[in-house]
mmCIF file of C-alpha atoms and ligand atoms in Angstrom:
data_model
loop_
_atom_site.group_PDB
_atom_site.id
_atom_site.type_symbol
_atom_site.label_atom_id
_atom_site.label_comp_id
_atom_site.label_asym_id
_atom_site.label_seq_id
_atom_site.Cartn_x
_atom_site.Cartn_y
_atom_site.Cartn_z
ATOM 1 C CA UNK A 756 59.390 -18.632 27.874
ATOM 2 C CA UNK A 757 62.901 -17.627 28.023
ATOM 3 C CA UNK A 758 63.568 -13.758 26.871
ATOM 4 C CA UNK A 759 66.529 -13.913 24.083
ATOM 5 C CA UNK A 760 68.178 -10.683 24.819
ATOM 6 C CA UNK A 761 71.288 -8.872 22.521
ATOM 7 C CA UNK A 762 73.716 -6.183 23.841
ATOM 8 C CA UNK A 763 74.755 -3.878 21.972
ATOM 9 C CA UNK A 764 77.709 -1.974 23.840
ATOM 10 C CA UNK A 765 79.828 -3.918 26.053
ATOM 11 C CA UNK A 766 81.623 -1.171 27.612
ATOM 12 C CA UNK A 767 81.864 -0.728 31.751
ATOM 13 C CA UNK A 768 78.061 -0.560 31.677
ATOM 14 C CA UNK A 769 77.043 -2.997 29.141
ATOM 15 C CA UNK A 770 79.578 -5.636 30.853
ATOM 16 C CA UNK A 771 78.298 -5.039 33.849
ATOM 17 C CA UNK A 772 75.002 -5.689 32.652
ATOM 18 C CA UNK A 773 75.949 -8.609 30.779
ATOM 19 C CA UNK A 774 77.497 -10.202 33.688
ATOM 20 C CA UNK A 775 73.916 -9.398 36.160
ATOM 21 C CA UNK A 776 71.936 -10.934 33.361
ATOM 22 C CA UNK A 777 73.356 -13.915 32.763
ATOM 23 C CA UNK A 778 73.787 -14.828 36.773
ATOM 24 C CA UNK A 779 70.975 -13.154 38.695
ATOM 25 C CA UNK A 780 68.158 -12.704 36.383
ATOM 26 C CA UNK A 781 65.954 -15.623 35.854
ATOM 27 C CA UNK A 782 63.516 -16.031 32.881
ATOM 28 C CA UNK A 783 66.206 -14.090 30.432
ATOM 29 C CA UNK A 784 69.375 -15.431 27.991
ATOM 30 C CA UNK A 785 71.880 -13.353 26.727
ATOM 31 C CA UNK A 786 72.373 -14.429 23.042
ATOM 32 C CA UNK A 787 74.361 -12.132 21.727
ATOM 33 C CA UNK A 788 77.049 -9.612 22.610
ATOM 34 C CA UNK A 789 77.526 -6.681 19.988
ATOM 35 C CA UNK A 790 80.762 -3.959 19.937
ATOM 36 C CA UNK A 791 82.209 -2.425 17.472
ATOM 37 C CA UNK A 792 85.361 -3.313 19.033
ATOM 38 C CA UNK A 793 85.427 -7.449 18.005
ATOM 39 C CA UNK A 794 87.979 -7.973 20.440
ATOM 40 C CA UNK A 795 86.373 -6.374 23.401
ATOM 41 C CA UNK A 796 83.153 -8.494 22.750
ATOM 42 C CA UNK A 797 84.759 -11.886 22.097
ATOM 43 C CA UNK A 798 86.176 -11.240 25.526
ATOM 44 C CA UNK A 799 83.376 -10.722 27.409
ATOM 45 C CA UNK A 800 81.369 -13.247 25.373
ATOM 46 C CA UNK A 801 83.919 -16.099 26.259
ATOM 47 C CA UNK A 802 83.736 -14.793 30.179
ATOM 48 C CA UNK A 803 79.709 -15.231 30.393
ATOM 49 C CA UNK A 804 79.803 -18.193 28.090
ATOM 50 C CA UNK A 805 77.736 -16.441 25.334
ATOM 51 C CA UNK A 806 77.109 -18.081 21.924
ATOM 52 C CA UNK A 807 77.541 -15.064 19.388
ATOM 53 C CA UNK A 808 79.764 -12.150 18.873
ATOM 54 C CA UNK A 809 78.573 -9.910 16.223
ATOM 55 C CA UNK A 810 79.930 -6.015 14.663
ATOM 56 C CA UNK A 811 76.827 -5.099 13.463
ATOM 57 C CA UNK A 812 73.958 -3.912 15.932
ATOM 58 C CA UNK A 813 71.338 -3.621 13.005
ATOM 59 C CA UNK A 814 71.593 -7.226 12.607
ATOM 60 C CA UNK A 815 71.685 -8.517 15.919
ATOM 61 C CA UNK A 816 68.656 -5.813 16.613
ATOM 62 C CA UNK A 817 66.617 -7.578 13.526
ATOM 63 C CA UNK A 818 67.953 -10.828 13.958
ATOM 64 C CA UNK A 819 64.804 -13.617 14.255
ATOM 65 C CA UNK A 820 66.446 -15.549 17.404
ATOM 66 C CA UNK A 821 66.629 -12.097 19.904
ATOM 67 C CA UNK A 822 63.407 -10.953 21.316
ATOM 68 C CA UNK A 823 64.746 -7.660 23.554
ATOM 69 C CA UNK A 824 67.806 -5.920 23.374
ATOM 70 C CA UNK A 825 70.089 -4.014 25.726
ATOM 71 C CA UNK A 826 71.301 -0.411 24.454
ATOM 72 C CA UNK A 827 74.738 0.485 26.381
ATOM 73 C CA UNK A 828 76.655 2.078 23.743
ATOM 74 C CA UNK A 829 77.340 5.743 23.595
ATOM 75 C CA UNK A 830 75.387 8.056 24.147
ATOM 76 C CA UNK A 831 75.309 9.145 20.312
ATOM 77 C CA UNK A 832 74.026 6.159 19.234
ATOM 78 C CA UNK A 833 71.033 5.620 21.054
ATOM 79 C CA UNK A 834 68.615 7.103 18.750
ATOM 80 C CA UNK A 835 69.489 4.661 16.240
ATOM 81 C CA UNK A 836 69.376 2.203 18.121
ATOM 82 C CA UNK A 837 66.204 2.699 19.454
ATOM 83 C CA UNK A 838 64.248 3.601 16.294
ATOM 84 C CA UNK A 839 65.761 -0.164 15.380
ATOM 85 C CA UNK A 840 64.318 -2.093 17.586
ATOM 86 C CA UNK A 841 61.038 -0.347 17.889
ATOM 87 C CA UNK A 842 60.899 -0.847 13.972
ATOM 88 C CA UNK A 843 61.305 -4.940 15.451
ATOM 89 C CA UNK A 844 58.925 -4.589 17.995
ATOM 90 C CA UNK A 845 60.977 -5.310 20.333
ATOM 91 C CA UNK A 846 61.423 -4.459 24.053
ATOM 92 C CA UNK A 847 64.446 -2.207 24.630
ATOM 93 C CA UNK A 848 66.215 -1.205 28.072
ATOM 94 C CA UNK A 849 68.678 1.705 26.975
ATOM 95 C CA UNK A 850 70.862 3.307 29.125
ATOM 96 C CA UNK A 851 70.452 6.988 30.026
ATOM 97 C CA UNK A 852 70.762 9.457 28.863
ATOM 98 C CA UNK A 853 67.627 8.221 26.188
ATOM 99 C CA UNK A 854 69.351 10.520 23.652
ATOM 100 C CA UNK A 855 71.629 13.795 23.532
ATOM 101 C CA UNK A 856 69.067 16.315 23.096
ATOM 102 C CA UNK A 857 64.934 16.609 23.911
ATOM 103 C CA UNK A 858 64.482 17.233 20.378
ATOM 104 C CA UNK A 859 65.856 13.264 20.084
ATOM 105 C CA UNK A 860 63.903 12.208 22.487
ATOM 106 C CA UNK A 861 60.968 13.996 21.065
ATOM 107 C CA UNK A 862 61.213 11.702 18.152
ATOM 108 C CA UNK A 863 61.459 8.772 19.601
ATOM 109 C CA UNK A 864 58.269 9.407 21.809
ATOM 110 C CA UNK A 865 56.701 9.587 18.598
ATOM 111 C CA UNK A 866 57.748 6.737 17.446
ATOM 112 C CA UNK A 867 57.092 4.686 20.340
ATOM 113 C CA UNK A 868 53.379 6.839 20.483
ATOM 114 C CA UNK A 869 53.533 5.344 16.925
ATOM 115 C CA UNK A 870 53.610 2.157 17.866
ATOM 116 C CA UNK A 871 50.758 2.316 20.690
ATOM 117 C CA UNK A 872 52.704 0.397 23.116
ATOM 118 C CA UNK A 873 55.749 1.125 25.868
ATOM 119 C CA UNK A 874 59.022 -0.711 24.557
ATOM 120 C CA UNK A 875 61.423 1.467 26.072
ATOM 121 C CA UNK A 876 62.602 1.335 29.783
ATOM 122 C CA UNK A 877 65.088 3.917 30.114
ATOM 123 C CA UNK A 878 67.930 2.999 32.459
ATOM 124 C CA UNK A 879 67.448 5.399 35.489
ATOM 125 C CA UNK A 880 68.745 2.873 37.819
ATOM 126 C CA UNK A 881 67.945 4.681 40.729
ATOM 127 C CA UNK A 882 63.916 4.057 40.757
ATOM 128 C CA UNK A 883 65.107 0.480 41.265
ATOM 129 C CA UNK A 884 67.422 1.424 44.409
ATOM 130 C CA UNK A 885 66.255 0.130 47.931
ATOM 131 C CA UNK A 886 67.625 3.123 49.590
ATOM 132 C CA UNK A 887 65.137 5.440 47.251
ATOM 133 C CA UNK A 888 62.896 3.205 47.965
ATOM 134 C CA UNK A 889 62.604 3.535 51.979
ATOM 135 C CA UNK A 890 63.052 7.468 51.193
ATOM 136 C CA UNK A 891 60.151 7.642 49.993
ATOM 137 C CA UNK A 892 58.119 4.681 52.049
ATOM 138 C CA UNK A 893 59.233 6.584 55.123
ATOM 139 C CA UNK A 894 58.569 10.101 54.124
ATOM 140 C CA UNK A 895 54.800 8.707 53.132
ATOM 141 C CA UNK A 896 54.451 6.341 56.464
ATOM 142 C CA UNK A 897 56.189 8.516 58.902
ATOM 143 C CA UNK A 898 53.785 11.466 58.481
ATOM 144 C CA UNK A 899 55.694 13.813 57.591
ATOM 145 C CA UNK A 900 53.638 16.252 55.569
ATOM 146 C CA UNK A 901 54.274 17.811 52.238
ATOM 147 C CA UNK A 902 57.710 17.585 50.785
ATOM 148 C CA UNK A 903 59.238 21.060 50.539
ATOM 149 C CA UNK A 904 62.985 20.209 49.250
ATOM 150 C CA UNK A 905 64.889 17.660 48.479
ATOM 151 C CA UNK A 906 69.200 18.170 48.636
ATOM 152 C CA UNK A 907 71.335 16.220 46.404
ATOM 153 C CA UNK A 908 74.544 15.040 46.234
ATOM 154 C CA UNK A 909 75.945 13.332 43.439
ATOM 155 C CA UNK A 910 80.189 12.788 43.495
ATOM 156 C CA UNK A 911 82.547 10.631 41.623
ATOM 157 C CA UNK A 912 86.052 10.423 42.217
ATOM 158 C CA UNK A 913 87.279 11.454 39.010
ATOM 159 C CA UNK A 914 86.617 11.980 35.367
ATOM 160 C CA UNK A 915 87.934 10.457 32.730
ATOM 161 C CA UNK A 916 89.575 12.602 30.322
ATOM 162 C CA UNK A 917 86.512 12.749 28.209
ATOM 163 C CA UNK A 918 84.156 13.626 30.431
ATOM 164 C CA UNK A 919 83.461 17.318 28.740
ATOM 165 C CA UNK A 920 82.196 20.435 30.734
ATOM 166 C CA UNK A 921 78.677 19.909 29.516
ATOM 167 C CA UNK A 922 78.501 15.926 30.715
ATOM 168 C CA UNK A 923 78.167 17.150 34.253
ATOM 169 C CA UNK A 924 74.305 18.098 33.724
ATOM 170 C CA UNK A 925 74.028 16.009 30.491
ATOM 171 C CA UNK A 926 75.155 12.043 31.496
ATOM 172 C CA UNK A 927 76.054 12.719 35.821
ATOM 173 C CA UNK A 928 72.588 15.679 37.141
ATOM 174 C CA UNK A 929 70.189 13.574 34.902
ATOM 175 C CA UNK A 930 69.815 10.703 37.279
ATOM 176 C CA UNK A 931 69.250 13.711 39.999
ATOM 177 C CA UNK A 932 66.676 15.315 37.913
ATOM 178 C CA UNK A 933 65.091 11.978 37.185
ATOM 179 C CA UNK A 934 65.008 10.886 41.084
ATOM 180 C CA UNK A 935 63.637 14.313 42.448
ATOM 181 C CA UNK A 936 60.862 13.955 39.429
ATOM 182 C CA UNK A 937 60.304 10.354 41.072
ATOM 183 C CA UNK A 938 60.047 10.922 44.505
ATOM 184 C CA UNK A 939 58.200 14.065 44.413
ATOM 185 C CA UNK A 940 55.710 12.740 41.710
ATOM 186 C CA UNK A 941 55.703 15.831 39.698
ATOM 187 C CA UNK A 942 57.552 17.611 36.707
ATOM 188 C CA UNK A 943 60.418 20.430 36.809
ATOM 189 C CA UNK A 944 59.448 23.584 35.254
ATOM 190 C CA UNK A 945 62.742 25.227 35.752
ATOM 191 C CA UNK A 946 66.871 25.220 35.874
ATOM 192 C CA UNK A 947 69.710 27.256 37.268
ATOM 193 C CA UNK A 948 72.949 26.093 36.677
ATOM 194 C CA UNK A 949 75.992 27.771 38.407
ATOM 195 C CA UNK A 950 79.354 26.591 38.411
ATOM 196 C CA UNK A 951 81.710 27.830 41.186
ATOM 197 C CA UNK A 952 84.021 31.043 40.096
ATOM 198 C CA UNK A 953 87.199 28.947 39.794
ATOM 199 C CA UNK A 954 85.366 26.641 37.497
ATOM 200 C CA UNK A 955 83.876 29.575 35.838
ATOM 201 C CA UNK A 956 85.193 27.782 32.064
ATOM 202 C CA UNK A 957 84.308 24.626 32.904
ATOM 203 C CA UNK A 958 86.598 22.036 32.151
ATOM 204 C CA UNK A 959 87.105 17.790 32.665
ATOM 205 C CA UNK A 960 84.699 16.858 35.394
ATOM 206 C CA UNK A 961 84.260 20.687 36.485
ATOM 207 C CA UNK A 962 81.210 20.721 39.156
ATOM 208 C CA UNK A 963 77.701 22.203 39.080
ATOM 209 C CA UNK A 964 75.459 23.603 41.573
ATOM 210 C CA UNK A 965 71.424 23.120 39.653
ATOM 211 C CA UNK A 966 68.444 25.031 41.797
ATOM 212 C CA UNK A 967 65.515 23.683 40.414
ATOM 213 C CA UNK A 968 61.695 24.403 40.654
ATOM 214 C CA UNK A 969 59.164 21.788 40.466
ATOM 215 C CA UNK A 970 55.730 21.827 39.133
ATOM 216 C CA UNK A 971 54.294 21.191 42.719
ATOM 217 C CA UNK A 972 56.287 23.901 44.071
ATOM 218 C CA UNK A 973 59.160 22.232 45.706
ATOM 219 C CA UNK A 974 63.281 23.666 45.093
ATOM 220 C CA UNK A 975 65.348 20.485 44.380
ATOM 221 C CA UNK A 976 69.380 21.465 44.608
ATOM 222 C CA UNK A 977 71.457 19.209 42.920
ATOM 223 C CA UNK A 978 75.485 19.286 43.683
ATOM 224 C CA UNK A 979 77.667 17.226 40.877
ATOM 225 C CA UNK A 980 81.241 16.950 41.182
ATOM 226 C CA UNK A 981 82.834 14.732 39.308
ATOM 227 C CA UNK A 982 86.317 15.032 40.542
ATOM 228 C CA UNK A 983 85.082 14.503 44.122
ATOM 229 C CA UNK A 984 88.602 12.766 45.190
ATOM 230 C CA UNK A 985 87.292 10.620 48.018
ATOM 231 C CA UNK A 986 85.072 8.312 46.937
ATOM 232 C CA UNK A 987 81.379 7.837 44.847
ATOM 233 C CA UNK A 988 79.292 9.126 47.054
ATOM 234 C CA UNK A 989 75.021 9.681 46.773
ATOM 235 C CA UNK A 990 73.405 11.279 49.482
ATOM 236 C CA UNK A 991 69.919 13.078 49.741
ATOM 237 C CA UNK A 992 67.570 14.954 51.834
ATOM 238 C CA UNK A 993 64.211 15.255 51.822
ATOM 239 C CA UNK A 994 62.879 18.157 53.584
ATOM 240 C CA UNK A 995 59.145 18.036 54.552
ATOM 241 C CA UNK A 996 57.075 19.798 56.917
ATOM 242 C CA UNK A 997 57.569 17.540 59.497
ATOM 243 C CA UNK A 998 60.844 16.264 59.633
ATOM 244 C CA UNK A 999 63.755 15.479 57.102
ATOM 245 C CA UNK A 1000 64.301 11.889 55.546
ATOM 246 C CA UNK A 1001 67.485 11.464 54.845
ATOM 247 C CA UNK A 1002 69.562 8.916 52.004
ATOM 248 C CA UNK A 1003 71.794 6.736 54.332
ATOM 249 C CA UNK A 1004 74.148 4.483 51.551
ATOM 250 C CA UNK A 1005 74.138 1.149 52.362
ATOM 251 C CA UNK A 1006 76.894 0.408 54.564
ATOM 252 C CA UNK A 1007 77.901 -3.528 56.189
ATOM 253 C CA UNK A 1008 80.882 -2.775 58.051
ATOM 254 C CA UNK A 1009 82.768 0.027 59.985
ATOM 255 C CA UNK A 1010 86.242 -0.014 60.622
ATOM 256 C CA UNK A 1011 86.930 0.792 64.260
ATOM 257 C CA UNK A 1012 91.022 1.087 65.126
ATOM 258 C CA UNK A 1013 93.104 3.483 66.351
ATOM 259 C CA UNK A 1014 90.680 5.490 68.515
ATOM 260 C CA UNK A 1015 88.907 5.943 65.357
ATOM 261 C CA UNK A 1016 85.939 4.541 63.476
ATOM 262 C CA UNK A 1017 85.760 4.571 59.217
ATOM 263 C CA UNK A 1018 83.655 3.448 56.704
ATOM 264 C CA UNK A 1019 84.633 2.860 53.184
ATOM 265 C CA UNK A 1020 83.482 4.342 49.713
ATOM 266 C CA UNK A 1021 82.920 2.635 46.719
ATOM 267 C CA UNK A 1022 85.383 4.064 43.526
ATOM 268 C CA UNK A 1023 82.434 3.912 41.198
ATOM 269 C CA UNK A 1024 78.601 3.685 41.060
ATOM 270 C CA UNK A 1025 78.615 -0.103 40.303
ATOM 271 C CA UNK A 1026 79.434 -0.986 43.815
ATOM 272 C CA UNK A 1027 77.021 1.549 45.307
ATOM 273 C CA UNK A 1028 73.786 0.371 43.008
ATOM 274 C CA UNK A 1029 74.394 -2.951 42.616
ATOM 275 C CA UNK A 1030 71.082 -3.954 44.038
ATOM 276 C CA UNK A 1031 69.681 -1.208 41.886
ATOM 277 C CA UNK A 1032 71.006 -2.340 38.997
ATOM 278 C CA UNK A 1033 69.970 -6.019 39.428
ATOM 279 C CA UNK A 1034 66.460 -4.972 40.338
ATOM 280 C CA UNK A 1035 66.248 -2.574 37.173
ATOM 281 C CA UNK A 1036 67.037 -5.504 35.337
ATOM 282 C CA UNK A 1037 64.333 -8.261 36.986
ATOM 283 C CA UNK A 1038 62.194 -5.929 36.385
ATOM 284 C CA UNK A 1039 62.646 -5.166 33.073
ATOM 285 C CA UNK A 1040 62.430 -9.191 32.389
ATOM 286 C CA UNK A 1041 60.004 -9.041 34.334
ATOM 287 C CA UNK A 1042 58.176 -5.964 32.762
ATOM 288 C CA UNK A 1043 58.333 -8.316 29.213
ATOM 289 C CA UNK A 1044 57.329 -11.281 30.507
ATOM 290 C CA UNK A 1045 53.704 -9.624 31.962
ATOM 291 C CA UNK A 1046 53.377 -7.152 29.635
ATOM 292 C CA UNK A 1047 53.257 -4.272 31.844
ATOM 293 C CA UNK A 1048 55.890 -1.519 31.809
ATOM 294 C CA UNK A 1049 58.632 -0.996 35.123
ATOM 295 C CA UNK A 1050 60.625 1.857 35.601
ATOM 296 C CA UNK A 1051 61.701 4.843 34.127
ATOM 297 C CA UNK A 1052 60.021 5.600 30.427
ATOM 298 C CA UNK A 1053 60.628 7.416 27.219
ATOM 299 C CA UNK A 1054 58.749 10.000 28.874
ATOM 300 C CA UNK A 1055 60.767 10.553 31.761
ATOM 301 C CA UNK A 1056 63.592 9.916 29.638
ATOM 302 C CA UNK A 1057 63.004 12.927 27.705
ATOM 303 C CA UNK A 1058 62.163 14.762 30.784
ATOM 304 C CA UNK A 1059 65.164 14.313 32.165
ATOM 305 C CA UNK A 1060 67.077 15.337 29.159
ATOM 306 C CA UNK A 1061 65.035 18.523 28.893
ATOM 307 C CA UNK A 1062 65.648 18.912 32.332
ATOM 308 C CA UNK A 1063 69.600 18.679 31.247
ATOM 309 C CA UNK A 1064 68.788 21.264 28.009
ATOM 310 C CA UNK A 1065 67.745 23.774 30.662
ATOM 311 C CA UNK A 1066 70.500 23.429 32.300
ATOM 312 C CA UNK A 1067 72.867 23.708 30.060
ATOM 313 C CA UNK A 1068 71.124 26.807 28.790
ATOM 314 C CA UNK A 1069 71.513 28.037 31.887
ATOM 315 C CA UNK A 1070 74.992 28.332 32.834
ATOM 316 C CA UNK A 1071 75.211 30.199 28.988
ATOM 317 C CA UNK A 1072 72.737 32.429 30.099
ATOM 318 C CA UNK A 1073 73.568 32.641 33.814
ATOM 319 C CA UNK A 1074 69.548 32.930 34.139
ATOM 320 C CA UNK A 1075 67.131 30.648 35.283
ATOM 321 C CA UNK A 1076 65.635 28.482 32.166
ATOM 322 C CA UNK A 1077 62.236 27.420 31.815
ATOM 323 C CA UNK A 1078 62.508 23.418 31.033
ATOM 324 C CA UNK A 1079 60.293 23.415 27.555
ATOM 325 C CA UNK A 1080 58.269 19.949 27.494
ATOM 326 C CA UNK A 1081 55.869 18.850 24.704
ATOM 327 C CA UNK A 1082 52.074 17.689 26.158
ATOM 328 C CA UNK A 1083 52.428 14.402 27.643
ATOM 329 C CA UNK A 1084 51.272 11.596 25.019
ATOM 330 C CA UNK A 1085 48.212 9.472 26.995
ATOM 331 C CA UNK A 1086 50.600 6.447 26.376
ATOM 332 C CA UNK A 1087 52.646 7.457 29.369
ATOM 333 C CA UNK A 1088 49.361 7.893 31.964
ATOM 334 C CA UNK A 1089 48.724 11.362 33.447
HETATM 335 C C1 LIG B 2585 77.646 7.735 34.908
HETATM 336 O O1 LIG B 2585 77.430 7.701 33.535
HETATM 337 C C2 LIG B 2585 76.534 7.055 35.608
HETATM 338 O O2 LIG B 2585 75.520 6.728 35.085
HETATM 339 C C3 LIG B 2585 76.701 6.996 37.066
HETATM 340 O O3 LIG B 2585 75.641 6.358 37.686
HETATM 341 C C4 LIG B 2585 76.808 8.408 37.573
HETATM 342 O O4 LIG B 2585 76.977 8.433 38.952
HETATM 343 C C5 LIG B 2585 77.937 9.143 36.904
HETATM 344 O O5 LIG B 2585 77.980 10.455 37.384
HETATM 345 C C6 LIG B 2585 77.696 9.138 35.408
HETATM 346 O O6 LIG B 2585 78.695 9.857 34.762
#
């Protein structure tokens, strides 16, 4: 059976989607491309060869011919969009973050709870990333004892103009707090959010510094800059008893001249995760096709964005902030 699937969004991410489904992902047809902006759709639709254009997400969310849908429109929308589709029954990959605050998210784990089954993959590409992947297969096969901390960096080279203050922790730290929750296999209780004293106001793409505590007792430190200048660029350490496993991007090729050797950065995170990305969405097919949920859920969705509440709070407070989470629904295992 072939998986009907609509977009809704077909901005940098939901293009970029639309363009992995329809070449790499077998089992899966993109019916339907939805943006408010007709233009912008009817574009992309005639590049990928896709039968419908449509205005209206409601519709193409309900329509009888779609049986999963793809939510990469803003941020704002996402609730909506969600509570459609799960009123359809029908599988939904949404891109992070699930919804702008954990009180959001707390309502759509109750309606997916609701329900009684998992429709929602969340779009936390990472979990889906081969480098992530051998992190954590070598930290468990090497023998290196009990994780103590894991370092992350998270750069882009720029922000666009409206990339607000707050964005740093709410759309960029998110995918750090949902990886160190991933590879450390445990919740994070708490958040302290500093900026450095010339970005003491914040501003576009300002950076953060996030010291977190985990249930299991670990610090996670989370750097974001978002004006970063170079390059994207995702490293990570993980710091265990017995050694240190540390994120190596994927690099092909060096550049040797001039008594000098370079490698070269990607200017976004497509480039960087494209594996990731293309994995995430196999599996998600995939996940439809057997019946049996893959990567990140509304669960960790919402942890993630409480995660992101605390850390906001934070740099208002200049404290640490506890990150408040409801008791885990039995839908989502223990
Ligand atoms: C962006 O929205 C993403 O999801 C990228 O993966 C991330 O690196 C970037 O910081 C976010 O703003």
């Amino acid at each position: 059976m072939t998986i009907r699937v609509a977009l809704i969004g077909a901005g940098v991410m939901g293009a970029d989607h639309a363009r992995t489904l329809t070449s790499q992902v077998p089992g899966a047809e993109l019916r339907i491309i939805c943006d408010a902006d007709a233009e912008r759709a009817a574009v992309l639709a005639a590049e990928l060869e896709v039968q419908s254009v449509s205005a209206d997400p409601q519709a193409a969310i309900a329509d009888k011919a779609i049986d999963a849908v793809i939510v990469a429109a803003p941020d704002a929308m996402h609730k909506e969009l969600i509570f459609a589709a799960l009123a359809a029954a029908k599988p939904i990959l949404c891109e992070k973050p699930m919804a702008p605050t954990p009180q959001d998210c707390v309502d759509i784990i109750a309606a997916e709870v609701k329900r009684g089954e998992q429709l929602i993959q969340i779009g936390y590409n990472r979990r889906f990333d081969p480098a992530y992947w051998e992190m954590r297969d070598t930290w468990k096969a090497a023998g290196l004892g009990e994780a103590i901390m894991f370092h992350g960096f998270h750069r882009n080279v720029s922000a666009p103009p409206w990339f607000d203050s707050n964005m740093a922790v709410t759309n960029s730290a998110v995918h750090d707090f949902d990886i160190a929750r991933w590879l450390l296999e445990t919740e994070i209780v708490s958040v302290h959010a500093f900026r450095p004293a010339m970005f003491a106001n914040g501003g576009i793409g300002s950076p953060v510094f996030l010291v977190c505590q985990a249930a299991s007792g670990q610090l996670v430190n989370i750097e974001v800059s978002n004006n970063a200048a170079y390059g994207y660029d995702v490293r990570g350490d993980l710091v265990c008893r017995n050694g240190t496993v540390s994120l190596r991007p994927p690099v092909n090729s060096e550049l040797c001249t001039n008594l000098q050797n370079s490698i070269s950065y990607p200017a976004d995170w497509r480039p960087r995760f494209v594996n990731a990305y293309r994995l995430q969405l196999q599996g998600w097919i995939r996940s439809i096709h057997k019946g049996k949920p893959e990567g990140a859920s509304a669960w960790d969705g919402y942890a993630a964005s409480a995660c992101a509440a605390a850390g906001l709070k934070s740099l208002a407070s200049g404290q640490a902030e506890k990150v408040e989470l409801i008791a885990k629904p039995s839908l989502y295992g223990k």
